[in-house]
C-alpha positions as a LaTeX table, in Angstrom:
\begin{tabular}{lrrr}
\hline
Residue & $x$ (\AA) & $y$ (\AA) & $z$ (\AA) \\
\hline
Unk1 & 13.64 & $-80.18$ & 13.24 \\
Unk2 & 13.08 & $-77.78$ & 10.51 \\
Unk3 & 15.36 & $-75.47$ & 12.28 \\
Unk4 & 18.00 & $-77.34$ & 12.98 \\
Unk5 & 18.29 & $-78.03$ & 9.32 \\
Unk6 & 18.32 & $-74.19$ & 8.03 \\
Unk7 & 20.41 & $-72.98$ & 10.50 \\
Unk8 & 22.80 & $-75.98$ & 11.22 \\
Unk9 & 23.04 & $-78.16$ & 9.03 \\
Unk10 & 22.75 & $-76.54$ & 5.60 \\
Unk11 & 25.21 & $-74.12$ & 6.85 \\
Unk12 & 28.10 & $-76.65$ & 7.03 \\
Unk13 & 26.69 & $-78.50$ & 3.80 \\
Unk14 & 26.62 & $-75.40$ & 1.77 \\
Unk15 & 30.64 & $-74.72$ & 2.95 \\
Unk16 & 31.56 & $-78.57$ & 2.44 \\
Unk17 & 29.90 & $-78.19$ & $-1.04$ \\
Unk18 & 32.12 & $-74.77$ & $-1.88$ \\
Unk19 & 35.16 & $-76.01$ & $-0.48$ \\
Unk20 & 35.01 & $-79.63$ & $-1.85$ \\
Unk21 & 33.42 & $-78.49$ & $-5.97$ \\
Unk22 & 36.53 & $-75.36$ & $-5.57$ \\
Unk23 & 39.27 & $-77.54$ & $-5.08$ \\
Unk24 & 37.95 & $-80.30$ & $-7.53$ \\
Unk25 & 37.77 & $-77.49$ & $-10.24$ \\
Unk26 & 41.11 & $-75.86$ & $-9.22$ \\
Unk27 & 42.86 & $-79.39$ & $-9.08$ \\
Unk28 & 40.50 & $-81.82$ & $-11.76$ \\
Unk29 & 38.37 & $-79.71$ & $-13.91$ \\
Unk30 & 40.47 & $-76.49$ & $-13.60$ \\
Unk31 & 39.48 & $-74.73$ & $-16.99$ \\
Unk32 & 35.78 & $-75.83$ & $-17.19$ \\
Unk33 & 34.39 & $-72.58$ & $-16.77$ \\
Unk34 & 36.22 & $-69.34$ & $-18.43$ \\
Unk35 & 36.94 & $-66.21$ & $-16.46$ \\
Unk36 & 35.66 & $-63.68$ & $-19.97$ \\
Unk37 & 34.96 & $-60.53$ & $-19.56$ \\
Unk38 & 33.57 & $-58.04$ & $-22.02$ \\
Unk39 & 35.45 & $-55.43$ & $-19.51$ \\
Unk40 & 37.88 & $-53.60$ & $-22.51$ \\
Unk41 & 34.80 & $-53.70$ & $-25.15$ \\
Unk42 & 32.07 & $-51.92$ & $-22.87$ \\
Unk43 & 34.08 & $-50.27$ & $-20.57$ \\
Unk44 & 32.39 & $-47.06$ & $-20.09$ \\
Unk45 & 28.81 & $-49.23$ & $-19.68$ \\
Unk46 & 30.43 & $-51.33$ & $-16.88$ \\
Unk47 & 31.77 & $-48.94$ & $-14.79$ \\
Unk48 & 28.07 & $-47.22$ & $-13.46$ \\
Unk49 & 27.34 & $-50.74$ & $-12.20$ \\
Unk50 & 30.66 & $-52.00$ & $-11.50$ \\
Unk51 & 32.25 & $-49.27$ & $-9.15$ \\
Unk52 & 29.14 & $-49.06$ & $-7.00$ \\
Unk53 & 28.81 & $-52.84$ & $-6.52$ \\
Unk54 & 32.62 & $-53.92$ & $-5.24$ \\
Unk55 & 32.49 & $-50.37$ & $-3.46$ \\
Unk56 & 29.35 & $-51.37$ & $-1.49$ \\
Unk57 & 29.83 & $-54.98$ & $-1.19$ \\
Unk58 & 33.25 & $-54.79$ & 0.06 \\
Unk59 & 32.08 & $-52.49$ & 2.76 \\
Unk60 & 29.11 & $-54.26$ & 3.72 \\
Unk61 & 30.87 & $-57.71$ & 4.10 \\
Unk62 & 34.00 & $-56.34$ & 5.44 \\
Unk63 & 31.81 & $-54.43$ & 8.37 \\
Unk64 & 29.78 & $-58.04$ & 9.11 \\
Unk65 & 33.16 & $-59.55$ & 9.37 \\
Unk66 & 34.52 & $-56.59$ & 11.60 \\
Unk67 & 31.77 & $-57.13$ & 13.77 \\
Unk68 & 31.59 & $-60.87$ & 13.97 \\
Unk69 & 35.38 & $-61.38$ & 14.54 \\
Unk70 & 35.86 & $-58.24$ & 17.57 \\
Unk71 & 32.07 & $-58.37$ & 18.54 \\
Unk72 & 32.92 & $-56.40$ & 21.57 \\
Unk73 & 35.28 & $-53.52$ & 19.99 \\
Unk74 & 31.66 & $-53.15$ & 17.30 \\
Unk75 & 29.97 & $-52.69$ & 20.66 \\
Unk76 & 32.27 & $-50.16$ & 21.43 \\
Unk77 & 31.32 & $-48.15$ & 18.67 \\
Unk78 & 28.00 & $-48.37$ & 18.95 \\
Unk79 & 28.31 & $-47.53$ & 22.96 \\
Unk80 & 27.88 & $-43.38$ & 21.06 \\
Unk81 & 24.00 & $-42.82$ & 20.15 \\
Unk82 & 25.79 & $-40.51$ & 17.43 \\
Unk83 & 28.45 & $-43.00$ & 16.42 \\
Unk84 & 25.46 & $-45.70$ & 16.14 \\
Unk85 & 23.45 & $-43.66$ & 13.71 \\
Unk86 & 26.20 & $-42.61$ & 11.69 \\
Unk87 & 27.06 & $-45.83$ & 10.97 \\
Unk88 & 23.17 & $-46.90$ & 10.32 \\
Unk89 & 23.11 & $-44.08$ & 7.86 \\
Unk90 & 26.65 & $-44.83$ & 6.29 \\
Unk91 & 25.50 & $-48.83$ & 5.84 \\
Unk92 & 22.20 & $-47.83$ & 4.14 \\
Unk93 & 24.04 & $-45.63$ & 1.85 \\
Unk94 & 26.21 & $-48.80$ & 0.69 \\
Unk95 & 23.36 & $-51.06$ & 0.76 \\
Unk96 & 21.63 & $-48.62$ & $-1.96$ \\
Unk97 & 24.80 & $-48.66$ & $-3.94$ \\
Unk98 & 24.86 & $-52.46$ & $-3.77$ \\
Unk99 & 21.77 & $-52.87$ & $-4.99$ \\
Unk100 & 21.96 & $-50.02$ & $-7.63$ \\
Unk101 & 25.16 & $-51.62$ & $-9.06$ \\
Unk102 & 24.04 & $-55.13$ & $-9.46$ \\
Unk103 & 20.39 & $-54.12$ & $-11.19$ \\
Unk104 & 22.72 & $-52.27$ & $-13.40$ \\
Unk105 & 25.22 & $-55.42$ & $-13.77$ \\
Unk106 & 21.97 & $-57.90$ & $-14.26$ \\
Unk107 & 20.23 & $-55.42$ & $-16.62$ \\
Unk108 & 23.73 & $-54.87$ & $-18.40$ \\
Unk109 & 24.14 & $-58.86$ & $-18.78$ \\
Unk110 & 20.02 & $-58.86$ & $-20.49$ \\
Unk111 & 20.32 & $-56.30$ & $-23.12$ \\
Unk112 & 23.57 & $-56.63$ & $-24.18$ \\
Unk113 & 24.87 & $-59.71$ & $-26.87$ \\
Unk114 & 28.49 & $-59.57$ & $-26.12$ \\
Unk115 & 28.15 & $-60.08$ & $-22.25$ \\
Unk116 & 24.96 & $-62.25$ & $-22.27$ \\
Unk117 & 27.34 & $-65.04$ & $-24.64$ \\
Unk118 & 29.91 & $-65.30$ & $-21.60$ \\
Unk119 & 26.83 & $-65.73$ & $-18.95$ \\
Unk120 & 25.86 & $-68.96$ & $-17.94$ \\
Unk121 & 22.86 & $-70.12$ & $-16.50$ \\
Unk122 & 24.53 & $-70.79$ & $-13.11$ \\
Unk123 & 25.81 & $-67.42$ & $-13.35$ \\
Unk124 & 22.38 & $-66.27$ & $-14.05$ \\
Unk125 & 20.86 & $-68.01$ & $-10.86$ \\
Unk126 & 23.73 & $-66.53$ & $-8.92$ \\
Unk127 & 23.18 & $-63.27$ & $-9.58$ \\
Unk128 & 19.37 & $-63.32$ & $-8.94$ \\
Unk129 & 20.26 & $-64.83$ & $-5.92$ \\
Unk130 & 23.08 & $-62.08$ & $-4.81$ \\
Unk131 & 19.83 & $-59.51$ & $-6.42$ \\
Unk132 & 17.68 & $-60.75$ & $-3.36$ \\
Unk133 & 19.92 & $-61.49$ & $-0.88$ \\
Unk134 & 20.82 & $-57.40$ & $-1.49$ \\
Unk135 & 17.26 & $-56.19$ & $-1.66$ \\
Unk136 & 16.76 & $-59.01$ & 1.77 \\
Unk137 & 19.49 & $-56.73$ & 3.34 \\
Unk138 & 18.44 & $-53.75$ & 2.65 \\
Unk139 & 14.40 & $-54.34$ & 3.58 \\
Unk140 & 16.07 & $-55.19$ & 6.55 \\
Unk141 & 18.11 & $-51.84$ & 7.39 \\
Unk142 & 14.80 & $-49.46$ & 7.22 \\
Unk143 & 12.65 & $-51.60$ & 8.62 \\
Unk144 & 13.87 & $-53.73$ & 11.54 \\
Unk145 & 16.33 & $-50.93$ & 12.58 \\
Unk146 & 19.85 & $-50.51$ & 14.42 \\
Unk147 & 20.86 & $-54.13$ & 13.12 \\
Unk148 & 24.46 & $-52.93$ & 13.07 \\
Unk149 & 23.96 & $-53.32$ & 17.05 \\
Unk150 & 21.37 & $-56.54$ & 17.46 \\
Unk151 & 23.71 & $-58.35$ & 14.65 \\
Unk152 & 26.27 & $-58.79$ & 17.52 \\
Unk153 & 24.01 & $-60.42$ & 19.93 \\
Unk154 & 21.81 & $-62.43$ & 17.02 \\
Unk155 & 24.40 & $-63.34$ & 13.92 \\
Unk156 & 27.54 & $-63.19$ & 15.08 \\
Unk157 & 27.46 & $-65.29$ & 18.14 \\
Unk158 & 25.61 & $-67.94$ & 15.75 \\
Unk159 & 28.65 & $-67.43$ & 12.78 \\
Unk160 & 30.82 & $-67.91$ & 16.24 \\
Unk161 & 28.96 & $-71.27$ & 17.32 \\
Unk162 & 28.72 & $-72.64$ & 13.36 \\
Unk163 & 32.99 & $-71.82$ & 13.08 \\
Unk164 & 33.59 & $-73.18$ & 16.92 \\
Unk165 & 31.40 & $-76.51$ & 15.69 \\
Unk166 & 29.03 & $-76.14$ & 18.42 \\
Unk167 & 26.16 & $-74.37$ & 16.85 \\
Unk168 & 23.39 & $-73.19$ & 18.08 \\
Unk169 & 20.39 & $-71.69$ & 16.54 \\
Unk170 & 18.93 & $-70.18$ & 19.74 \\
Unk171 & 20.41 & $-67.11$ & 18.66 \\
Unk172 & 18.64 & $-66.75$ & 15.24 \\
Unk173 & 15.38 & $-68.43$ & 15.34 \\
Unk174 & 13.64 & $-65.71$ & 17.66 \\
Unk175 & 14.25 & $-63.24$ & 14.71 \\
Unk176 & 11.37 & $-62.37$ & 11.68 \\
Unk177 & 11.68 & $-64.14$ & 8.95 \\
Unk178 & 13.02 & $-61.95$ & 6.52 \\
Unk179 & 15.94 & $-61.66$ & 8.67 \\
Unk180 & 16.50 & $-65.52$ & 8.92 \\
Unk181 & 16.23 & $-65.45$ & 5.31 \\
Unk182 & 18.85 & $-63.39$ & 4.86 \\
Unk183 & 20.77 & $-65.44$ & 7.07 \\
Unk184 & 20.61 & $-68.62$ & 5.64 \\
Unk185 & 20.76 & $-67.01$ & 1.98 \\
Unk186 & 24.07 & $-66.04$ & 2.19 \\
Unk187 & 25.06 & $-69.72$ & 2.76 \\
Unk188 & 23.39 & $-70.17$ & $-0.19$ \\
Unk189 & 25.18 & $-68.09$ & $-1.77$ \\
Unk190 & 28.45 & $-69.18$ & $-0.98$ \\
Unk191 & 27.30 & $-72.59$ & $-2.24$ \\
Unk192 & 26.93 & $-71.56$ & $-5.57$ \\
Unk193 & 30.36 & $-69.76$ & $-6.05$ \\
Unk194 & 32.02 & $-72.90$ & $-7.11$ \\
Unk195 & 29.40 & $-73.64$ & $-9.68$ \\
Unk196 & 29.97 & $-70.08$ & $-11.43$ \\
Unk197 & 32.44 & $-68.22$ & $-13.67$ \\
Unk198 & 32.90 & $-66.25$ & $-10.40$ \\
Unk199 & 35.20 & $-68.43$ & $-8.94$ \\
Unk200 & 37.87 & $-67.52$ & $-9.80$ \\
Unk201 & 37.45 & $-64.64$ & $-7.29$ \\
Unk202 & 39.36 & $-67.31$ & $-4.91$ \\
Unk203 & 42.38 & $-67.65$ & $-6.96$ \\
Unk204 & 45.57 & $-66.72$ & $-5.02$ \\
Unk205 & 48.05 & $-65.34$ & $-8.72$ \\
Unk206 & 51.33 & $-66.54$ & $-6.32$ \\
Unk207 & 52.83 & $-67.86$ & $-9.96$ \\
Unk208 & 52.76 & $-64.04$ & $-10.41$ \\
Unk209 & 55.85 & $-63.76$ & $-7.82$ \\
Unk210 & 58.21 & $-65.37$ & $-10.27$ \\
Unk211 & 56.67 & $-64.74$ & $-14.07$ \\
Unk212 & 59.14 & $-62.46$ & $-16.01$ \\
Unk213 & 58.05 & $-59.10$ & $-16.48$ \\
Unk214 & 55.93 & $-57.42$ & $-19.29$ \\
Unk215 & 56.04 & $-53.82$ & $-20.35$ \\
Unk216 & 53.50 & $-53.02$ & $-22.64$ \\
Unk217 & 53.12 & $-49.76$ & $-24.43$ \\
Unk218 & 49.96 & $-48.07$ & $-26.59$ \\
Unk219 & 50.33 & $-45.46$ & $-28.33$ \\
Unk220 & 48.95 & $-43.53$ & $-31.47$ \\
Unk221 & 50.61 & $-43.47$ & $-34.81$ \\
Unk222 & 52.14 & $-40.71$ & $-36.02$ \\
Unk223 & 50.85 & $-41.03$ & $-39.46$ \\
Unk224 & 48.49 & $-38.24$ & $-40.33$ \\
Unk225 & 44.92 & $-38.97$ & $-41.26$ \\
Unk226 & 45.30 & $-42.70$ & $-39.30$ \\
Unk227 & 45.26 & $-43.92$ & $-36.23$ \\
Unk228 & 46.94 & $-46.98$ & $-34.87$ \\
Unk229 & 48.66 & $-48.44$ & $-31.59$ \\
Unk230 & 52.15 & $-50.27$ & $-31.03$ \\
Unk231 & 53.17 & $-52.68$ & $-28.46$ \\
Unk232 & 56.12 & $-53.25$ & $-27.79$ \\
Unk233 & 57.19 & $-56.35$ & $-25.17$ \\
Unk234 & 59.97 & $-56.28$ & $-23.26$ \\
Unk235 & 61.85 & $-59.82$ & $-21.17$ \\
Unk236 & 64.33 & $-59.55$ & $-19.00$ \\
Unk237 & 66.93 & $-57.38$ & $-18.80$ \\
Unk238 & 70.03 & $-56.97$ & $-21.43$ \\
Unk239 & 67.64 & $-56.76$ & $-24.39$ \\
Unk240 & 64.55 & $-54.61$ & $-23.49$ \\
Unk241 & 66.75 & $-51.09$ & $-22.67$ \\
Unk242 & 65.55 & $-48.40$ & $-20.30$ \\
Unk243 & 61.75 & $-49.09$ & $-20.42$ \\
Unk244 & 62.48 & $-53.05$ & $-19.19$ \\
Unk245 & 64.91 & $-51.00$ & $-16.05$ \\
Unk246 & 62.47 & $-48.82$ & $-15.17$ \\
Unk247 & 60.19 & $-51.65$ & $-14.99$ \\
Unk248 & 62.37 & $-53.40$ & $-12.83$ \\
Unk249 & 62.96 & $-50.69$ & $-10.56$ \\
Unk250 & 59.29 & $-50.04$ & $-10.27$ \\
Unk251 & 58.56 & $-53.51$ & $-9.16$ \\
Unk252 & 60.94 & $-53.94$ & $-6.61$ \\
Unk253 & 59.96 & $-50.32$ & $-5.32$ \\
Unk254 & 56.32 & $-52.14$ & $-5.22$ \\
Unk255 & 57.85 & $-55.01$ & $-3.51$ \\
Unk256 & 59.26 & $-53.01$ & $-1.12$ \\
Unk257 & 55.97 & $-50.73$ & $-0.39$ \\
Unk258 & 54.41 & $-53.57$ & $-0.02$ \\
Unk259 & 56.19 & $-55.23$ & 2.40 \\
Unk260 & 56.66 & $-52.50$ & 4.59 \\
Unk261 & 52.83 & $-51.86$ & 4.41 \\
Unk262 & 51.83 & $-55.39$ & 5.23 \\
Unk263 & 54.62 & $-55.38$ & 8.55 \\
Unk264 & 52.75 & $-51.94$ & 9.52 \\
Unk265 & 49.95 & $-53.41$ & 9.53 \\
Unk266 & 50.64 & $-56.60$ & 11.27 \\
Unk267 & 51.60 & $-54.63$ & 14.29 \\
Unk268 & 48.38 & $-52.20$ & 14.47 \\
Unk269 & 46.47 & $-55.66$ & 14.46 \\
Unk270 & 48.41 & $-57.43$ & 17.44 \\
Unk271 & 45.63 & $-55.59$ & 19.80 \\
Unk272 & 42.88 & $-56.98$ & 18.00 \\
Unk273 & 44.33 & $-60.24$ & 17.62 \\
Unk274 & 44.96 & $-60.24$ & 21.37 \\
Unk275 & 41.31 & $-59.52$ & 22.17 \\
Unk276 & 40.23 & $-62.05$ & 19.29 \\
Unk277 & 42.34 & $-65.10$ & 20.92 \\
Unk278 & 42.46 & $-63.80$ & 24.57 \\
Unk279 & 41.03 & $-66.87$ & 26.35 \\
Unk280 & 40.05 & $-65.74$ & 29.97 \\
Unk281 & 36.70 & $-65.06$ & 30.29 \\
Unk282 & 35.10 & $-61.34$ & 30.67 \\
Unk283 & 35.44 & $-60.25$ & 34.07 \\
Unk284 & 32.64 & $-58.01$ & 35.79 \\
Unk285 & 32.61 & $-54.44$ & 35.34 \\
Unk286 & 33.89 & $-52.31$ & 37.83 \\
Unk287 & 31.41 & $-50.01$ & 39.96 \\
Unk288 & 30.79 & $-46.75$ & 38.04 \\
Unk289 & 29.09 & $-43.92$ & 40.06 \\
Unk290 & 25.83 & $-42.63$ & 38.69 \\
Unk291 & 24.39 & $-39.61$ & 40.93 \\
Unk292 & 23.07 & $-38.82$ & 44.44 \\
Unk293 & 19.89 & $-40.84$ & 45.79 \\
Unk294 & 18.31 & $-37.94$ & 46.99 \\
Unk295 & 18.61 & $-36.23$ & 43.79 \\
Unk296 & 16.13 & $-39.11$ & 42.29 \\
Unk297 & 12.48 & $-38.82$ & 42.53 \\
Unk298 & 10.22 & $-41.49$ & 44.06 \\
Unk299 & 8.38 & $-43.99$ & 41.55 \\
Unk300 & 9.12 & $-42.05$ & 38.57 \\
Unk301 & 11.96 & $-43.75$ & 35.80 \\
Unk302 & 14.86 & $-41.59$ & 35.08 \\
Unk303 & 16.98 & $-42.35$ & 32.67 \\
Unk304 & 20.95 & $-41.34$ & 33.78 \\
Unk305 & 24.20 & $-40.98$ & 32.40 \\
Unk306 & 27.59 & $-41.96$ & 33.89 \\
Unk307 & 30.70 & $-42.87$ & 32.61 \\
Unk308 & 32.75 & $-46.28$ & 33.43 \\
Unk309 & 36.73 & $-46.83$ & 32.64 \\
Unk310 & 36.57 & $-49.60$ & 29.68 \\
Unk311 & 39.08 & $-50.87$ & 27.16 \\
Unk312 & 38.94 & $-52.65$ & 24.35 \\
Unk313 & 41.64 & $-53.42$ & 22.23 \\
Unk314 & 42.57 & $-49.47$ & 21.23 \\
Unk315 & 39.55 & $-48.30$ & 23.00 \\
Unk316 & 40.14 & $-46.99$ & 26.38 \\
Unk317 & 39.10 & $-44.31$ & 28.50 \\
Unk318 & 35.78 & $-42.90$ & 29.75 \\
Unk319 & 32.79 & $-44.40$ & 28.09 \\
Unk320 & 29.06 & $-42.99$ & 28.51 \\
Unk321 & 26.59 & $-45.42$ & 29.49 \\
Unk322 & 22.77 & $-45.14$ & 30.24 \\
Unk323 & 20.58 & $-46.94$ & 32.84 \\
Unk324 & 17.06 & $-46.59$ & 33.86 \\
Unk325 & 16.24 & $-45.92$ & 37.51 \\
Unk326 & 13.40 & $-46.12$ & 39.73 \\
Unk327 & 13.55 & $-44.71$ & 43.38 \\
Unk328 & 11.22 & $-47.35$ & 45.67 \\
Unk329 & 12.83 & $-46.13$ & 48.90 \\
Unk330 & 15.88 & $-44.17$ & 50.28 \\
Unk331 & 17.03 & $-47.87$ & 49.84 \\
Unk332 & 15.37 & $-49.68$ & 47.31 \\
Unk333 & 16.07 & $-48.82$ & 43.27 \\
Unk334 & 15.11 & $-50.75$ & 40.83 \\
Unk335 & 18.34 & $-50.25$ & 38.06 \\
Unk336 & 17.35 & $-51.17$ & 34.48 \\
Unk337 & 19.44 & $-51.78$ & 31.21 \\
Unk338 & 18.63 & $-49.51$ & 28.56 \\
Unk339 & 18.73 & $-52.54$ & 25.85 \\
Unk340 & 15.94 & $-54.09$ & 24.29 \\
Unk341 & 15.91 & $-57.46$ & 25.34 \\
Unk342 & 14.71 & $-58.04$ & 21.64 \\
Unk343 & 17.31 & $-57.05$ & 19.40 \\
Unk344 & 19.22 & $-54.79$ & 21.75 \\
Unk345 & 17.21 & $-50.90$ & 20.39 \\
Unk346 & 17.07 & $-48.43$ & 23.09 \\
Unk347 & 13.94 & $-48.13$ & 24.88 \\
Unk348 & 12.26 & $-45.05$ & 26.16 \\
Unk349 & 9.20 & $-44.06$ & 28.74 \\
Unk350 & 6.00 & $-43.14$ & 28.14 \\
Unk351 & 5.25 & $-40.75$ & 30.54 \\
Unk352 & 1.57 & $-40.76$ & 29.76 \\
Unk353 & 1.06 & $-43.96$ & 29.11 \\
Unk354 & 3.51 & $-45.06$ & 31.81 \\
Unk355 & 5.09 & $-48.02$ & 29.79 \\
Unk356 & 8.38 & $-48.50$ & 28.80 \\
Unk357 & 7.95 & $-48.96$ & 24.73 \\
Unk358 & 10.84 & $-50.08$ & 22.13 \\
Unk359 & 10.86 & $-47.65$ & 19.03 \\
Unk360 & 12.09 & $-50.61$ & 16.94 \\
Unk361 & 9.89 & $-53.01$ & 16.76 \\
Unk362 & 7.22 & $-52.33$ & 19.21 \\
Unk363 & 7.91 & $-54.11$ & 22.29 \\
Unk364 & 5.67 & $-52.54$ & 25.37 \\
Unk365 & 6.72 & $-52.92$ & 29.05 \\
Unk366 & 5.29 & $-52.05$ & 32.59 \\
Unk367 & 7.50 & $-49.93$ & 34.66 \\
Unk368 & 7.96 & $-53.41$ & 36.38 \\
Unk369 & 9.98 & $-54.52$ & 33.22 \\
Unk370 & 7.51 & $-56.88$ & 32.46 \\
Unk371 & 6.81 & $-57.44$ & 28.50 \\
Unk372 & 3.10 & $-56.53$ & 27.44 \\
Unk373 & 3.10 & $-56.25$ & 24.22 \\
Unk374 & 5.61 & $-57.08$ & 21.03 \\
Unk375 & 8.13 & $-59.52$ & 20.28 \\
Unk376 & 10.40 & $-59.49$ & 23.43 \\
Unk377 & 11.01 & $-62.86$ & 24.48 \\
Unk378 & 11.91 & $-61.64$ & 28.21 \\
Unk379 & 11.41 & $-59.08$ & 30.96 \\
Unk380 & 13.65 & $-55.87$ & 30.84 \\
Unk381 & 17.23 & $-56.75$ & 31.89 \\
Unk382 & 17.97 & $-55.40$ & 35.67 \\
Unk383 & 21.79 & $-54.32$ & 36.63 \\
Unk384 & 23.52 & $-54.80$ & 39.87 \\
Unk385 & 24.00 & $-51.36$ & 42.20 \\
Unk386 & 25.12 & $-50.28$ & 45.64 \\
Unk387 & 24.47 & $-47.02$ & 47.66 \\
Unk388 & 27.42 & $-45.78$ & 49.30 \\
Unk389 & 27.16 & $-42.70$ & 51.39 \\
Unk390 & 24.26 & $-41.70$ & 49.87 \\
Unk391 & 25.79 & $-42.29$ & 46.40 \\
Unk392 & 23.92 & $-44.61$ & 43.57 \\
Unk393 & 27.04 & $-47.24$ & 42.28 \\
Unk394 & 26.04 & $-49.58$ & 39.31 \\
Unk395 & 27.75 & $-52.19$ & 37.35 \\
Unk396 & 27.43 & $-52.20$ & 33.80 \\
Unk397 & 26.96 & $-55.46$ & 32.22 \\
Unk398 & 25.40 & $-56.50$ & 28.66 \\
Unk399 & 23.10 & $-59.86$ & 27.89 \\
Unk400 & 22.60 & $-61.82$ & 25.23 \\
Unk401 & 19.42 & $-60.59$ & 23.39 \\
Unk402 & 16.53 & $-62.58$ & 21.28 \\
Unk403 & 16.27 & $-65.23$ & 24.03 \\
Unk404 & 14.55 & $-66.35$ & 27.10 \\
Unk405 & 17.02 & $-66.57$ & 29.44 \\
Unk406 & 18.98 & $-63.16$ & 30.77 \\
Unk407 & 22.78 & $-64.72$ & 30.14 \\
Unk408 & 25.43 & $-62.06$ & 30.91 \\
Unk409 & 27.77 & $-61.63$ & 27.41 \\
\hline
\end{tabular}
C-alpha cells in the first residue's frame, strides 16, 4: 500500500498541486511573491555558482528527458561500450558541477545580507531540497553504476506509465532505496515550485512580441576626475534617430534568425517525432549471423560479437551486439543476453570460479543462468538462434529489467 502511494499517487498529487497553486498565482494572486534578484549588485559572486548550476542542470534534465521520450534511440547510444562510458563520465562531470554550483548558490544566500532579504523560507526549503535531490543523484552515478542505461528499463517506462495514466510501480520498487528516493524527490520538487520565488521560471514573456522597443545606453562621462553614466531611451521610430533604426533592424534580423532556426529544427525532429508517436508495435529482430559452430568450444561460455542491420530514427546501419554462448552439442547452444537482468550492466565470466558475476552490483550466476547471489530478481535472459549450414543465427531482442518476469521491450 505504501508503494502505491510513493510511486502513484503522490506523483499525480504533487503535479495537480504545481499545476493548480501556478495558475491560481498567475491568474488570482499573481504578484504575491517577487522575482528580486541581487544579480547587478553581486555579479561577479554569482556567477562561480550560477554558470555551473543552469550549465549542469540543464544537461542533466534535458538528457533524462532525451532518454525518457526516445527510450530506444538512448539505447542506441549506449549499444557502444565506448559511447556508454563516455557518457557515464560526461554525466558525472555535470552532476559535480550541479552540486558545486548550488552549495555555492545556498552558501551565497547564508552569508550574504542583500540576497538572504529576498529569500524566503519556502525558497529556503526548496533549495535544501534541490541540495539533496543533487547529492541523491550523484551518490547514485558512482555507486550503482551505468544508470544512464538501467534508467531506460527502470524510470522511464514508469514516467511513461504515470503520463499514459496507467502507472505502474513494478518498474521502480525492485530498485535500492536511494534510488527510489531520488525518484520520488523530484516530484517533490516540482511540488514546491509554485510555492517559491522560482516560479516564475514558467512564465511564457509573449507580451514581449508586441511591447515597443527600448534602447538603452551606459556610458562614462567625459568629465575629468568623475565618473558617471547616461541613458538615453528611445520609442518608436520618428523621434529616437539612428540608434532607435538600428534597433529596429536588429530585431527583425532576430525575428528572422529565429524563425528560420526554429523551422530547421522542426524538420530534423520529424524522425524523432515519428518514432515517439509511431503506434505499431516493435517487430522481432531479424536473424543476425554470429560465427561457425565448430569454431565454438564445448561447455565453455564465449562471449561473441556480430553485427545486426537496426534503425532508429537517424540511426541506421550496422550495430555491434554481444551474446554469450555455450556449445552443449553440434546442436544444442545455450544463447545468453549479455544484460543484467538487474539494472541492465554487462556481465562477465569467471573462469575460475565458473559463475557468471555482474560488476555492478554484485549479482552471481551459474553457467545455467540461474541467480546465486545479489539482487537479480530473475534468471539470465536466453535469446532465440538457429544453425544453418553449420552457421550460429541469433535474434537480438532486449527485456524489461528489475522484474520477475522476462517481458520482451
Amino acid at each position: 500500500m505504501s508503494d502505491s502511494i510513493y510511486f502513484v499517487v503522490f506523483p499525480y498529487l504533487a503535479v495537480i498541486l504545481a499545476v493548480g497553486v501556478g495558475l491560481y498565482r498567475y491568474f488570482i494572486n499573481r504578484f504575491s511573491y517577487s522575482s528580486m534578484s541581487s544579480q547587478f549588485l553581486e555579479n561577479r559572486a554569482l556567477f562561480w555558482g550560477s554558470v555551473p548550476w543552469h550549465y549542469g542542470i540543464v544537461l542533466i534534465l534535458l538528457s533524462h528527458l532525451f532518454a525518457t521520450v526516445i527510450p530506444r534511440f538512448w539505447a542506441s547510444l549506449h549499444s557502444d561500450p565506448t559511447r556508454m562510458l563516455i557518457i557515464e563520465l560526461v554525466g558525472g562531470i555535470l552532476g559535480f558541477l550541479t552540486l558545486l554550483g548550488i552549495v555555492i548558490v545556498v552558501l551565497r544566500r547564508i552569508f550574504s545580507p542583500k540576497v538572504a532579504v529576498v529569500t524566503t523560507v519556502m525558497d529556503w526549503i526548496l533549495l535544501a531540497d534541490l541540495l539533496l535531490q543533487v547529492a541523491a543523484g550523484l551518490y547514485i552515478a558512482f555507486f550503482y553504476r551505468w544508470g544512464s542505461l538501467w534508467y531506460e528499463y527502470t524510470a522511464a517506462p514508469w514516467i511513461a506509465s504515470l503520463a499514459s495514466l496507467t502507472p505502474h510501480s513494478d518498474y521502480i520498487i525492485p530498485l535500492p532505496w536511494i534510488v527510489r528516493f531520488h525518484m520520488v524527490n523530484g516530484f517533490v520538487v516540482i511540488g514546491l515550485f509554485p510555492f517559491t520565488r522560482l516560479v516564475h521560471i514558467f512564465t511564457v514573456p509573449i507580451s514581449y512580441l508586441w511591447r515597443p522597443y527600448q534602447v538603452v545606453m551606459w556610458y562614462r562621462s567625459q568629465t575629468a576626475g568623475t565618473g558617471g553614466a547616461f541613458m538615453e531611451q528611445g520609442g518608436r521610430a520618428g523621434g529616437t534617430g539612428e540608434p532607435g533604426e538600428i534597433s529596429r533592424r536588429s530585431f527583425f534580423l532576430k525575428v528572422i534568425i529565429g524563425t528560420l532556426t526554429s523551422i530547421g529544427g522542426l524538420i530534423l525532429a520529424i524522425p524523432y517525432l515519428r518514432a515517439i508517436f509511431r503506434s505499431s508495435p516493435p517487430t522481432a529482430s531479424a536473424w543476425s549471423e554470429v560465427t561457425d559452430i565448430d569454431s565454438l568450444p564445448v561447455g565453455q561460455p564465449v562471449d561473441l560479437k556480430f553485427e545486426m542491420v537496426s534503425q532508429d530514427a537517424y540511426i541506421h546501419g550496422a550495430t555491434v551486439r554481444t551474446v554469450w554462448v555455450i556449445k552443449h552439442s553440434a546442436d544444442n547452444l545455450t544463447v545468453f543476453s549479455p544484460i543484467c537482468p538487474h539494472l541492465g550492466c554487462y556481465y562477465t565470466w569467471d573462469a575460475q570460479a565458473k559463475l557468471f558475476e555482474c560488476p555492478c552490483h554484485g549479482s552471481v550466476y551459474t553457467i545455467t543462468g540461474k541467480v546465486i547471489a545479489g539482487p537479480a530478481p530473475r534468471p539470465l535472459d536466453t535469446l532465440p538462434y538457429k544453425i544453418e549450414n553449420g552457421k550460429l543465427f541469433v535474434q537480438w531482442e532486449r527485456f524489461k529489467v528489475a522484474i520477475p518476469e522476462k517481458v520482451r521491450v
